[in-house]
Short mmCIF file of C-alpha atoms and ligand atoms in Angstrom, two decimals:
data_model
loop_
_atom_site.label_atom_id
_atom_site.label_comp_id
_atom_site.label_asym_id
_atom_site.label_seq_id
_atom_site.Cartn_x
_atom_site.Cartn_y
_atom_site.Cartn_z
CA UNK A 1 3.57 -14.13 44.77
CA UNK A 2 0.44 -13.49 47.33
CA UNK A 3 -2.32 -16.27 46.86
CA UNK A 4 -5.62 -15.74 46.99
CA UNK A 5 -6.96 -17.67 49.36
CA UNK A 6 -5.26 -15.08 52.12
CA UNK A 7 -7.01 -12.70 50.76
CA UNK A 8 -10.87 -11.53 52.25
CA UNK A 9 -13.18 -13.50 50.50
CA UNK A 10 -15.73 -10.51 49.09
CA UNK A 11 -15.38 -7.17 48.04
CA UNK A 12 -13.84 -6.75 44.63
CA UNK A 13 -11.93 -4.96 43.16
CA UNK A 14 -9.58 -5.13 46.02
CA UNK A 15 -8.23 -1.77 47.21
CA UNK A 16 -4.43 -0.66 46.18
CA UNK A 17 -2.42 0.64 43.45
CA UNK A 18 -2.08 -1.41 40.46
CA UNK A 19 1.33 -2.50 40.61
CA UNK A 20 3.85 -1.70 38.33
CA UNK A 21 6.73 -3.53 37.05
CA UNK A 22 9.02 -1.20 36.62
CA UNK A 23 10.40 0.32 33.86
CA UNK A 24 8.44 -1.13 30.50
CA UNK A 25 9.63 -4.38 29.12
CA UNK A 26 9.37 -4.20 25.51
CA UNK A 27 10.82 -7.22 24.70
CA UNK A 28 9.30 -9.58 22.00
CA UNK A 29 7.02 -12.43 24.50
CA UNK A 30 7.99 -15.54 21.90
CA UNK A 31 6.70 -18.48 21.67
CA UNK A 32 3.52 -19.64 21.97
CA UNK A 33 2.62 -16.13 21.21
CA UNK A 34 3.35 -14.71 17.11
CA UNK A 35 6.60 -13.91 16.92
CA UNK A 36 5.48 -9.86 16.58
CA UNK A 37 3.33 -9.72 19.98
CA UNK A 38 5.65 -7.54 22.30
CA UNK A 39 4.63 -5.49 25.04
CA UNK A 40 3.89 -1.53 24.42
CA UNK A 41 3.35 1.02 27.10
CA UNK A 42 0.66 0.35 29.89
CA UNK A 43 0.48 -2.95 29.96
CA UNK A 44 -0.94 -2.56 25.55
CA UNK A 45 0.00 -6.05 24.53
CA UNK A 46 1.07 -5.51 20.38
CA UNK A 47 0.98 -7.91 17.46
CA UNK A 48 1.53 -7.35 14.32
CA UNK A 49 1.95 -3.28 15.42
CA UNK A 50 -1.36 -2.90 16.73
CA UNK A 51 -2.06 -3.10 20.43
CA UNK A 52 -4.16 -5.68 21.21
CA UNK A 53 -6.53 -3.43 23.62
CA UNK A 54 -7.15 -1.00 21.27
CA UNK A 55 -8.91 -3.82 18.56
CA UNK A 56 -11.16 -4.96 22.02
CA UNK A 57 -11.65 -1.33 22.08
CA UNK A 58 -13.27 -0.77 18.55
CA UNK A 59 -13.85 -4.10 17.63
CA UNK A 60 -15.91 -5.30 20.66
CA UNK A 61 -14.33 -9.07 22.05
CA UNK A 62 -14.91 -11.95 22.04
CA UNK A 63 -12.27 -10.97 19.45
CA UNK A 64 -10.25 -13.11 17.42
CA UNK A 65 -6.60 -11.70 16.20
CA UNK A 66 -4.57 -13.97 13.71
CA UNK A 67 -0.91 -12.39 12.30
CA UNK A 68 -1.23 -12.15 8.72
CA UNK A 69 2.51 -12.53 8.75
CA UNK A 70 2.98 -15.88 10.65
CA UNK A 71 0.56 -17.11 8.50
CA UNK A 72 2.34 -16.15 5.61
CA UNK A 73 5.88 -17.65 7.25
CA UNK A 74 5.25 -20.31 8.61
CA UNK A 75 3.31 -21.23 4.83
CA UNK A 76 6.81 -20.34 3.25
CA UNK A 77 8.26 -22.36 6.01
CA UNK A 78 7.24 -25.29 5.52
CA UNK A 79 7.91 -25.08 1.63
CA UNK A 80 10.83 -24.39 1.86
CA UNK A 81 11.82 -27.42 4.73
CA UNK A 82 9.74 -29.87 1.58
CA UNK A 83 10.89 -27.98 -1.51
CA UNK A 84 9.95 -31.00 -3.80
CA UNK A 85 6.63 -31.43 -1.69
CA UNK A 86 3.11 -30.45 -2.33
CA UNK A 87 2.34 -28.89 0.90
CA UNK A 88 -1.62 -28.69 1.36
CA UNK A 89 -2.91 -26.32 4.46
CA UNK A 90 -5.58 -28.62 6.11
CA UNK A 91 -8.88 -25.56 6.05
CA UNK A 92 -10.55 -27.45 9.08
CA UNK A 93 -8.14 -25.74 11.70
CA UNK A 94 -9.52 -22.81 10.17
CA UNK A 95 -10.83 -21.46 7.41
CA UNK A 96 -11.78 -17.51 5.51
CA UNK A 97 -11.48 -16.51 2.05
CA UNK A 98 -8.83 -14.04 3.41
CA UNK A 99 -6.83 -17.17 4.44
CA UNK A 100 -7.42 -18.71 1.48
CA UNK A 101 -6.16 -16.15 -0.31
CA UNK A 102 -2.66 -15.99 1.85
CA UNK A 103 -2.16 -19.67 1.39
CA UNK A 104 -2.52 -19.51 -2.19
CA UNK A 105 -0.46 -16.19 -2.19
CA UNK A 106 2.17 -18.69 -0.60
CA UNK A 107 1.76 -21.35 -3.14
CA UNK A 108 0.03 -23.82 -1.30
CA UNK A 109 -2.29 -26.01 -1.88
CA UNK A 110 -5.86 -27.14 0.08
CA UNK A 111 -7.32 -29.81 1.55
CA UNK A 112 -10.85 -29.61 2.46
CA UNK A 113 -13.11 -31.45 4.25
CA UNK A 114 -16.57 -30.55 2.96
CA UNK A 115 -18.96 -29.30 0.37
CA UNK A 116 -19.28 -26.00 2.75
CA UNK A 117 -14.67 -25.37 2.64
CA UNK A 118 -14.83 -27.19 -1.04
CA UNK A 119 -17.52 -23.80 -1.73
CA UNK A 120 -15.58 -20.94 0.43
CA UNK A 121 -12.47 -21.98 -1.35
CA UNK A 122 -13.55 -21.99 -4.52
CA UNK A 123 -15.85 -19.06 -4.00
CA UNK A 124 -12.68 -17.37 -2.83
CA UNK A 125 -10.97 -17.89 -5.95
CA UNK A 126 -8.15 -21.13 -4.32
CA UNK A 127 -6.86 -22.70 -7.40
CA UNK A 128 -9.13 -25.95 -7.30
CA UNK A 129 -6.09 -28.24 -8.93
CA UNK A 130 -4.50 -27.52 -5.95
CA UNK A 131 -7.44 -28.80 -4.27
CA UNK A 132 -7.70 -32.08 -2.43
CA UNK A 133 -10.84 -33.86 -0.61
CA UNK A 134 -11.06 -35.69 2.25
CA UNK A 135 -14.26 -37.22 3.82
CA UNK A 136 -15.04 -40.19 5.41
CA UNK A 137 -18.41 -39.92 4.81
CA UNK A 138 -18.73 -37.39 1.48
CA UNK A 139 -22.22 -37.13 0.37
CA UNK A 140 -22.86 -37.33 -3.39
CA UNK A 141 -23.60 -34.04 -3.87
CA UNK A 142 -19.73 -33.21 -2.23
CA UNK A 143 -18.61 -35.24 -4.91
CA UNK A 144 -20.35 -34.07 -7.51
CA UNK A 145 -19.10 -30.87 -7.03
CA UNK A 146 -15.67 -31.55 -6.65
CA UNK A 147 -15.97 -33.39 -10.30
CA UNK A 148 -18.02 -29.96 -10.76
CA UNK A 149 -15.22 -27.83 -10.07
CA UNK A 150 -12.28 -29.56 -11.06
CA UNK A 151 -10.48 -30.31 -7.62
CA UNK A 152 -6.74 -32.28 -8.33
CA UNK A 153 -7.24 -35.07 -5.80
CA UNK A 154 -9.76 -36.60 -4.25
CA UNK A 155 -9.27 -38.74 -1.06
CA UNK A 156 -11.01 -42.09 -1.03
CA UNK A 157 -12.05 -43.71 1.79
CA UNK A 158 -14.84 -46.16 1.93
CA UNK A 159 -15.76 -49.24 -1.06
CA UNK A 160 -18.77 -47.40 -1.49
CA UNK A 161 -17.31 -44.08 -3.09
CA UNK A 162 -15.34 -45.98 -5.84
CA UNK A 163 -17.86 -46.65 -8.35
CA UNK A 164 -19.80 -43.76 -7.10
CA UNK A 165 -16.85 -41.60 -8.56
CA UNK A 166 -15.96 -43.39 -11.12
CA UNK A 167 -19.65 -42.96 -12.70
CA UNK A 168 -19.18 -38.89 -12.35
CA UNK A 169 -15.56 -39.32 -14.18
CA UNK A 170 -16.01 -41.72 -16.88
CA UNK A 171 -16.77 -39.64 -19.66
CA UNK A 172 -14.81 -37.39 -18.32
CA UNK A 173 -10.73 -37.03 -17.13
CA UNK A 174 -9.73 -39.73 -14.93
CA UNK A 175 -9.79 -38.09 -11.36
CA UNK A 176 -6.79 -38.49 -9.05
CA UNK A 177 -7.66 -40.07 -5.94
CA UNK A 178 -5.49 -41.16 -3.56
CA UNK A 179 -6.23 -43.78 -0.78
CA UNK A 180 -6.39 -43.87 2.78
CA UNK A 181 -4.67 -46.49 4.62
CA UNK A 182 -3.80 -46.87 7.91
CA UNK A 183 -0.60 -47.64 8.96
CA UNK A 184 -1.88 -48.48 12.30
CA UNK A 185 0.19 -46.01 14.04
CA UNK A 186 -1.41 -44.62 17.03
CA UNK A 187 -0.29 -40.24 17.83
CA UNK A 188 -1.25 -37.37 19.09
CA UNK A 189 -2.42 -35.17 21.75
CA UNK A 190 -5.99 -37.03 22.80
CA UNK A 191 -7.36 -40.19 21.48
CA UNK A 192 -10.29 -38.50 20.12
CA UNK A 193 -7.50 -37.09 17.78
CA UNK A 194 -5.52 -40.40 17.05
CA UNK A 195 -6.60 -41.31 13.31
CA UNK A 196 -3.31 -44.13 12.54
CA UNK A 197 -4.47 -46.78 13.97
CA UNK A 198 -6.41 -49.34 13.54
CA UNK A 199 -10.22 -49.33 14.68
CA UNK A 200 -11.57 -46.20 14.20
CA UNK A 201 -13.87 -44.54 10.98
CA UNK A 202 -11.37 -43.91 9.11
CA UNK A 203 -9.28 -45.57 5.83
CA UNK A 204 -8.48 -48.94 5.05
CA UNK A 205 -6.60 -51.17 7.82
CA UNK A 206 -3.02 -52.32 5.86
CA UNK A 207 -2.66 -54.99 8.14
CA UNK A 208 -5.14 -57.40 7.15
CA UNK A 209 -5.28 -56.75 3.44
CA UNK A 210 -8.29 -54.19 3.23
CA UNK A 211 -5.44 -51.59 1.63
CA UNK A 212 -4.91 -54.13 -0.60
CA UNK A 213 -8.18 -55.27 -1.84
CA UNK A 214 -9.12 -50.63 -1.80
CA UNK A 215 -6.67 -50.36 -4.00
CA UNK A 216 -7.40 -53.33 -6.38
CA UNK A 217 -10.84 -52.22 -7.32
CA UNK A 218 -9.68 -48.53 -8.11
CA UNK A 219 -7.13 -49.73 -10.34
CA UNK A 220 -8.00 -50.42 -13.89
CA UNK A 221 -11.19 -48.71 -13.27
CA UNK A 222 -11.11 -45.86 -16.15
CA UNK A 223 -12.90 -42.67 -14.39
CA UNK A 224 -9.83 -43.53 -11.60
CA UNK A 225 -6.69 -42.54 -11.43
CA UNK A 226 -4.62 -43.80 -8.36
CA UNK A 227 -1.53 -41.60 -8.24
CA UNK A 228 -0.70 -42.47 -4.39
CA UNK A 229 -1.33 -43.21 -0.84
CA UNK A 230 -2.15 -41.37 2.02
CA UNK A 231 -2.35 -41.69 6.06
CA UNK A 232 -3.36 -38.89 8.63
CA UNK A 233 -1.77 -40.35 11.99
CA UNK A 234 -3.40 -37.77 14.60
CA UNK A 235 -3.21 -33.78 15.54
CA UNK A 236 -0.54 -32.24 18.09
CA UNK A 237 2.56 -34.91 17.15
CA UNK A 238 5.68 -33.89 18.65
CA UNK A 239 7.89 -36.39 17.61
CA UNK A 240 9.32 -37.18 14.15
CA UNK A 241 9.02 -41.57 15.05
CA UNK A 242 4.62 -42.07 14.11
CA UNK A 243 6.11 -40.34 10.74
CA UNK A 244 8.64 -42.01 10.22
CA UNK A 245 6.81 -46.10 11.20
CA UNK A 246 4.12 -44.42 9.50
CA UNK A 247 6.76 -44.25 6.28
CA UNK A 248 7.86 -47.99 7.12
CA UNK A 249 4.73 -48.83 6.69
CA UNK A 250 3.12 -46.86 2.85
CA UNK A 251 6.61 -47.63 1.59
CA UNK A 252 5.92 -51.72 2.42
CA UNK A 253 2.40 -51.22 0.91
CA UNK A 254 3.63 -49.19 -2.29
CA UNK A 255 5.57 -52.20 -2.49
CA UNK A 256 3.43 -54.82 -2.76
CA UNK A 257 1.55 -52.63 -5.06
CA UNK A 258 3.99 -52.57 -7.71
CA UNK A 259 4.25 -56.35 -7.05
CA UNK A 260 0.87 -56.81 -7.60
CA UNK A 261 -0.24 -54.49 -10.06
CA UNK A 262 3.23 -53.56 -11.64
CA UNK A 263 2.53 -49.93 -10.47
CA UNK A 264 4.49 -47.89 -9.23
CA UNK A 265 2.18 -45.18 -7.16
CA UNK A 266 4.11 -40.51 -7.84
CA UNK A 267 2.81 -39.79 -4.22
CA UNK A 268 2.75 -40.70 -0.25
CA UNK A 269 0.00 -38.59 1.42
CA UNK A 270 1.58 -38.24 5.39
CA UNK A 271 -1.36 -35.80 6.16
CA UNK A 272 -1.13 -33.32 9.19
CA UNK A 273 -0.83 -33.58 12.82
CA UNK A 274 2.60 -30.81 13.19
CA UNK A 275 2.80 -30.05 16.27
CA UNK A 276 2.79 -26.08 17.88
CA UNK A 277 3.21 -24.84 21.53
CA UNK A 278 0.48 -23.95 23.50
CA UNK A 279 2.90 -22.93 26.83
CA UNK A 280 6.16 -22.51 26.52
CA UNK A 281 7.55 -25.26 27.71
CA UNK A 282 6.02 -27.75 25.53
CA UNK A 283 7.13 -29.45 22.25
CA UNK A 284 7.05 -28.60 18.34
CA UNK A 285 7.59 -30.03 15.32
CA UNK A 286 9.73 -27.97 13.59
CA UNK A 287 9.85 -27.68 9.48
CA UNK A 288 13.43 -28.43 8.81
CA UNK A 289 13.13 -31.78 11.48
CA UNK A 290 10.87 -33.16 9.98
CA UNK A 291 11.51 -32.53 6.35
CA UNK A 292 15.27 -33.70 7.15
CA UNK A 293 13.60 -37.21 9.07
CA UNK A 294 11.25 -38.30 6.92
CA UNK A 295 12.95 -37.46 3.33
CA UNK A 296 15.62 -39.27 4.35
CA UNK A 297 13.16 -42.63 5.63
CA UNK A 298 11.55 -42.22 2.80
CA UNK A 299 14.68 -42.36 0.59
CA UNK A 300 16.35 -45.55 2.73
CA UNK A 301 12.48 -47.83 2.66
CA UNK A 302 12.15 -46.78 -1.23
CA UNK A 303 16.04 -48.73 -1.65
CA UNK A 304 15.64 -50.74 0.14
CA UNK A 305 12.38 -51.91 -2.04
CA UNK A 306 13.35 -50.64 -5.02
CA UNK A 307 10.89 -48.44 -5.42
CA UNK A 308 11.18 -44.34 -6.73
CA UNK A 309 10.88 -41.79 -4.29
CA UNK A 310 7.31 -40.81 -4.50
CA UNK A 311 6.57 -37.13 -4.36
CA UNK A 312 5.74 -36.53 0.00
CA UNK A 313 2.13 -34.63 0.78
CA UNK A 314 1.52 -32.66 3.78
CA UNK A 315 -1.50 -31.93 5.30
CA UNK A 316 -0.63 -28.73 7.99
CA UNK A 317 -3.48 -26.95 9.81
CA UNK A 318 -2.06 -26.30 12.82
CA UNK A 319 0.98 -25.96 12.88
CA UNK A 320 0.12 -22.64 10.49
CA UNK A 321 -2.55 -21.27 11.75
CA UNK A 322 -3.03 -21.99 15.50
CA UNK A 323 -0.16 -20.14 16.84
CA UNK A 324 -1.47 -16.76 14.42
CA UNK A 325 -4.33 -16.05 16.38
CA UNK A 326 -3.98 -14.57 19.37
CA UNK A 327 -8.36 -13.99 21.48
CA UNK A 328 -8.77 -11.69 23.83
CA UNK A 329 -11.37 -11.58 26.22
CA UNK A 330 -12.82 -8.98 28.47
CA UNK A 331 -13.75 -10.16 32.49
CA UNK A 332 -16.74 -10.36 33.17
CA UNK A 333 -16.79 -11.40 37.16
CA UNK A 334 -14.12 -12.12 39.74
CA UNK A 335 -15.43 -14.72 42.19
CA UNK A 336 -13.31 -15.48 45.43
CA UNK A 337 -15.13 -18.29 46.71
CA UNK A 338 -14.93 -19.07 51.46
CA UNK A 339 -12.74 -22.17 50.60
CA UNK A 340 -10.37 -20.43 49.27
CA UNK A 341 -10.75 -20.38 45.11
CA UNK A 342 -11.11 -17.55 42.52
CA UNK A 343 -12.78 -17.48 39.49
CA UNK A 344 -12.78 -15.55 36.56
CA UNK A 345 -15.54 -15.00 33.92
CA UNK A 346 -14.65 -13.77 30.57
CA UNK A 347 -17.09 -13.22 28.26
CA UNK A 348 -16.53 -16.45 25.83
CA UNK A 349 -15.50 -19.59 26.54
CA UNK A 350 -16.23 -22.80 25.19
CA UNK A 351 -18.69 -21.55 22.70
CA UNK A 352 -15.23 -20.80 21.07
CA UNK A 353 -13.07 -22.84 22.35
CA UNK A 354 -14.19 -25.82 23.16
CA UNK A 355 -10.62 -27.59 22.96
CA UNK A 356 -10.10 -27.55 27.12
CA UNK A 357 -13.64 -29.32 27.69
CA UNK A 358 -12.62 -31.51 24.54
CA UNK A 359 -9.54 -32.27 25.04
CA UNK A 360 -8.39 -31.19 28.71
CA UNK A 361 -5.67 -28.43 26.25
CA UNK A 362 -3.43 -26.32 28.90
CA UNK A 363 -2.97 -22.52 27.16
CA UNK A 364 -2.25 -19.54 28.58
CA UNK A 365 -3.46 -16.61 29.61
CA UNK A 366 -2.08 -12.44 29.76
CA UNK A 367 -3.99 -9.30 31.00
CA UNK A 368 -3.91 -6.66 28.67
CA UNK A 369 -3.93 -3.07 28.89
CA UNK A 370 -2.42 -3.05 32.65
CA UNK A 371 0.49 -3.28 33.51
CA UNK A 372 1.63 -6.62 34.31
CA UNK A 373 4.81 -7.30 37.13
CA UNK A 374 2.90 -7.03 40.44
CA UNK A 375 1.75 -10.09 42.54
CA UNK A 376 -0.23 -12.36 41.04
CA UNK A 377 -2.34 -15.42 42.51
CA UNK A 378 -3.81 -18.77 40.77
CA UNK A 379 -6.98 -18.20 39.40
CA UNK A 380 -9.50 -20.53 37.26
CA UNK A 381 -10.32 -18.68 33.90
CA UNK A 382 -13.74 -19.47 33.01
CA UNK A 383 -16.39 -19.04 30.38
CA UNK A 384 -20.08 -17.76 30.61
CA UNK A 385 -21.83 -21.32 29.24
CA UNK A 386 -23.98 -22.64 31.66
CA UNK A 387 -21.35 -25.46 32.40
CA UNK A 388 -19.42 -25.87 35.35
CA UNK A 389 -17.13 -27.60 32.40
CA UNK A 390 -16.74 -24.49 30.93
CA UNK A 391 -12.61 -23.11 32.20
CA UNK A 392 -10.74 -21.93 29.29
CA UNK A 393 -7.62 -21.65 32.03
CA UNK A 394 -7.45 -23.77 35.32
CA UNK A 395 -5.01 -22.44 37.70
CA UNK A 396 -3.49 -19.11 35.33
CA UNK A 397 -0.85 -16.97 37.26
CA UNK A 398 -3.08 -13.60 36.98
CA UNK A 399 -2.74 -9.93 38.96
CA UNK A 400 -5.07 -9.88 42.05
CA UNK A 401 -6.65 -7.23 41.48
CA UNK A 402 -8.15 -8.67 38.44
CA UNK A 403 -10.86 -7.05 38.16
CA UNK A 404 -14.36 -7.28 35.70
CA UNK A 405 -13.57 -4.93 33.15
CA UNK A 406 -10.04 -6.08 32.39
CA UNK A 407 -9.28 -7.95 29.33
CA UNK A 408 -6.65 -11.15 28.90
CA UNK A 409 -5.00 -12.59 26.02
CA UNK A 410 -4.91 -16.92 24.70
CA UNK A 411 -2.12 -16.81 22.15
CA UNK A 412 -2.12 -20.36 20.13
CA UNK A 413 -5.82 -19.83 19.67
CA UNK A 414 -5.78 -19.60 15.46
CA UNK A 415 -6.48 -23.43 14.92
CA UNK A 416 -9.22 -25.61 15.35
CA UNK A 417 -11.38 -22.83 17.72
CA UNK A 418 -13.19 -21.23 15.05
CA UNK A 419 -13.26 -23.19 12.67
CA UNK A 420 -15.04 -25.83 15.98
CA UNK A 421 -17.15 -22.35 17.42
CA UNK A 422 -20.84 -23.02 18.22
CA UNK A 423 -23.74 -20.97 19.18
CA UNK A 424 -24.38 -22.90 22.35
CA UNK A 425 -26.37 -20.55 25.01
CA UNK A 426 -27.19 -18.13 22.06
CA UNK A 427 -23.96 -16.20 22.58
CA UNK A 428 -22.68 -16.22 19.23
CA UNK A 429 -19.93 -16.58 17.21
CA UNK A 430 -16.86 -13.94 17.97
CA UNK A 431 -15.39 -11.25 15.59
CA UNK A 432 -12.33 -12.09 13.97
CA UNK A 433 -9.62 -9.59 12.57
CA UNK A 434 -6.49 -9.59 10.95
CA UNK A 435 -3.53 -7.72 11.56
CA UNK A 436 -0.83 -6.82 9.13
CA UNK A 437 2.00 -4.34 9.24
CA UNK A 438 0.32 -2.28 12.30
CA UNK A 439 -3.18 -1.70 10.63
CA UNK A 440 -5.89 -3.96 12.08
CA UNK A 441 -9.21 -5.28 9.99
CA UNK A 442 -12.03 -6.88 10.45
CA UNK A 443 -12.11 -10.61 9.03
CA UNK A 444 -15.70 -11.64 9.88
CA UNK A 445 -17.93 -9.88 12.10
CA UNK A 446 -19.48 -10.78 15.57
CA UNK A 447 -22.63 -13.04 15.16
CA UNK A 448 -25.79 -12.09 16.54
CA UNK A 449 -29.11 -13.29 17.98
CA UNK A 450 -30.07 -11.93 13.82
CA UNK A 451 -27.97 -13.97 12.80
CA UNK A 452 -30.22 -16.83 14.71
CA UNK A 453 -33.54 -15.63 14.33
CA UNK A 454 -32.85 -15.09 9.93
CA UNK A 455 -32.61 -18.69 9.97
CA UNK A 456 -35.78 -19.12 11.80
CA UNK A 457 -38.56 -19.79 9.13
CA UNK A 458 -41.10 -21.31 11.01
CA UNK A 459 -42.77 -21.44 14.37
N1 LIG B 501 -4.67 -33.76 6.96
C1 LIG B 501 -5.88 -34.97 7.72
C2 LIG B 501 -6.71 -35.63 6.99
C3 LIG B 501 -6.98 -34.24 8.80
O1 LIG B 501 -8.15 -34.94 9.34
C4 LIG B 501 -6.19 -33.37 9.64
C5 LIG B 501 -6.90 -33.19 10.65
C6 LIG B 501 -5.50 -31.98 8.99
C7 LIG B 501 -4.42 -32.91 7.70
C8 LIG B 501 -4.94 -31.81 9.68
O2 LIG B 501 -3.85 -31.45 11.14
P1 LIG B 501 -3.46 -30.75 11.52
O3 LIG B 501 -2.11 -30.74 10.77
O4 LIG B 501 -4.12 -29.58 11.62
O5 LIG B 501 -2.83 -31.42 13.05
N2 LIG B 501 -9.78 -30.65 17.04
C9 LIG B 501 -8.54 -31.63 17.42
C10 LIG B 501 -7.56 -31.38 15.90
C11 LIG B 501 -8.86 -32.29 14.67
C12 LIG B 501 -8.14 -32.24 13.86
C13 LIG B 501 -8.29 -32.78 12.89
N3 LIG B 501 -7.93 -33.86 11.57
C14 LIG B 501 -8.42 -30.18 17.92
O6 LIG B 501 -8.32 -29.02 18.20
O7 LIG B 501 -6.77 -30.54 18.71
#
C-alpha cells in the first residue's frame, strides 16, 4: 500500500500506468454486495448480469441499481423461515410501484406509515387487506383513506385516535387494530432509531399501565377489533436477545389482557429491525436464526401463561431492500492537501444518502469500470453538498491513481437512502434502475430542476 501523503500534493491525475492485478478475478464479491455481484472484464462490476459502468453510461449518475432477484430471494427467505407468520415489508425502507409488485408477488404484506406510501401501494394494486398502517401522528385524512381502502390492519399509537377511528368504522365492518406498545427494550444501531425504549414518542408504555389503559379503551368499541399487540424495537439489530426480551414483555401483557378482559389476542407483531451487513465483517440477523429463537421463546412464554400461541407478524424493511441496492457515483474531483489528506468528491452525497451524516453509518466502496488490484491509499469519499459533514466514506482504500470521471459503487444502498433522499442544493434525487436476468430497466427517472420549478406556483 502507498500512502497518499507520500505522493505529490498537486498535479492530479497521477502519472503512470494503472496496475492490473493479473488475471481477472471474477468470483462473486459476496456480502455486503448482492449475491449476483461479480467482477467482469476490465474492472466492470456486474449485478444481475448487467455491468454497472455500462448502466452509468446509459442512465447517468448517481444511479441506484436494484437487483430484483435479491429482493425476491430475501422476501422468500423470511417467508420460508416463518411459514406461519405474516411478513410485512416495511415500505419506509424503499417503495416504488415495482417494489410493491415484487413484494406482493412474493406473498408478503406491506407496512405503510403515511397516506403517500398507502396511496402508492394501493394505486400499484397492492391488496389492501395485506396492508398495515402505522404512525404516531396519523391525520384524520389518513385514517379516512385507510378505511376507504379497507386496509387490513391499523396500529393504534395514541389515545386520541381510538375514538376517531371507531367513529369512522362504526357504521361499517369493524377495523382490525393492533396496539403499539413499548416493551422497554432498547436496540438498534443509533439512539435515533431505538424505538422500543421507554421515554420516546411511539406507542404506550407497558410499565406503568399506559398500554393496559389503551387496551381498556379499545375493547368493547363496536367499530374496533383489537387483534393484537405491536412493537418495533429499533433498526439494524443483529442479535436475537432484544426480540426475546420483547416477547417476554408482550406475552406478559397478553396474559394480563386475558385475565382482565377475558380475551386472548390472536396476533403479535414484533416489527422490523433485522440487521444487514454494510461492511464484510458486520453481523447480520439471519431469518432462520431469528425464527428459531423467537418461535421457541414465544411457545415457552405462552405455555407458561396458559395462552394459545398468537400468530407472529414481522416487518422487515432493510433486510429485504438494503442488500439489493448498489449506488453508483462518478468522481468529480480528487484533491490532495499539503498535510497529506485526500478527498475524492462524487456527484451525489448527503442528498441521496444522509445516513453517514445522520448516524455515522459506514460503507464499503469500490471502483467500477477500471482494473482493481493496483496500489491503494486511504481517501475520504465526499459528496458534492455544501457541508463539511457530507462524507460518504471516511478513509476508503482506493487506487492511488483515482481520477475525475472514475466510477465508484457503494453496496447495501437499497434501504433508507432513496427513501430519505432530499432536494438539498437542488441537485435532484437520483435515477433508479432494476436489473434482472442480464437486463436493466429504468424505474424512476432522475429528478431535474424542472421538477423543482414545477412545484413553484408563485413568486
Ligand atoms: N416497522 C416499524 C414500525 C418501523 O418503524 C420500522 C422502521 C420498520 C418496521 C422497519 O425496520 P427495518 O427492518 O427496516 O430496520 N433511517 C434509519 C432506519 C429507521 C427505521 C425506522 N423504522 C436508518 O437509515 O438506519
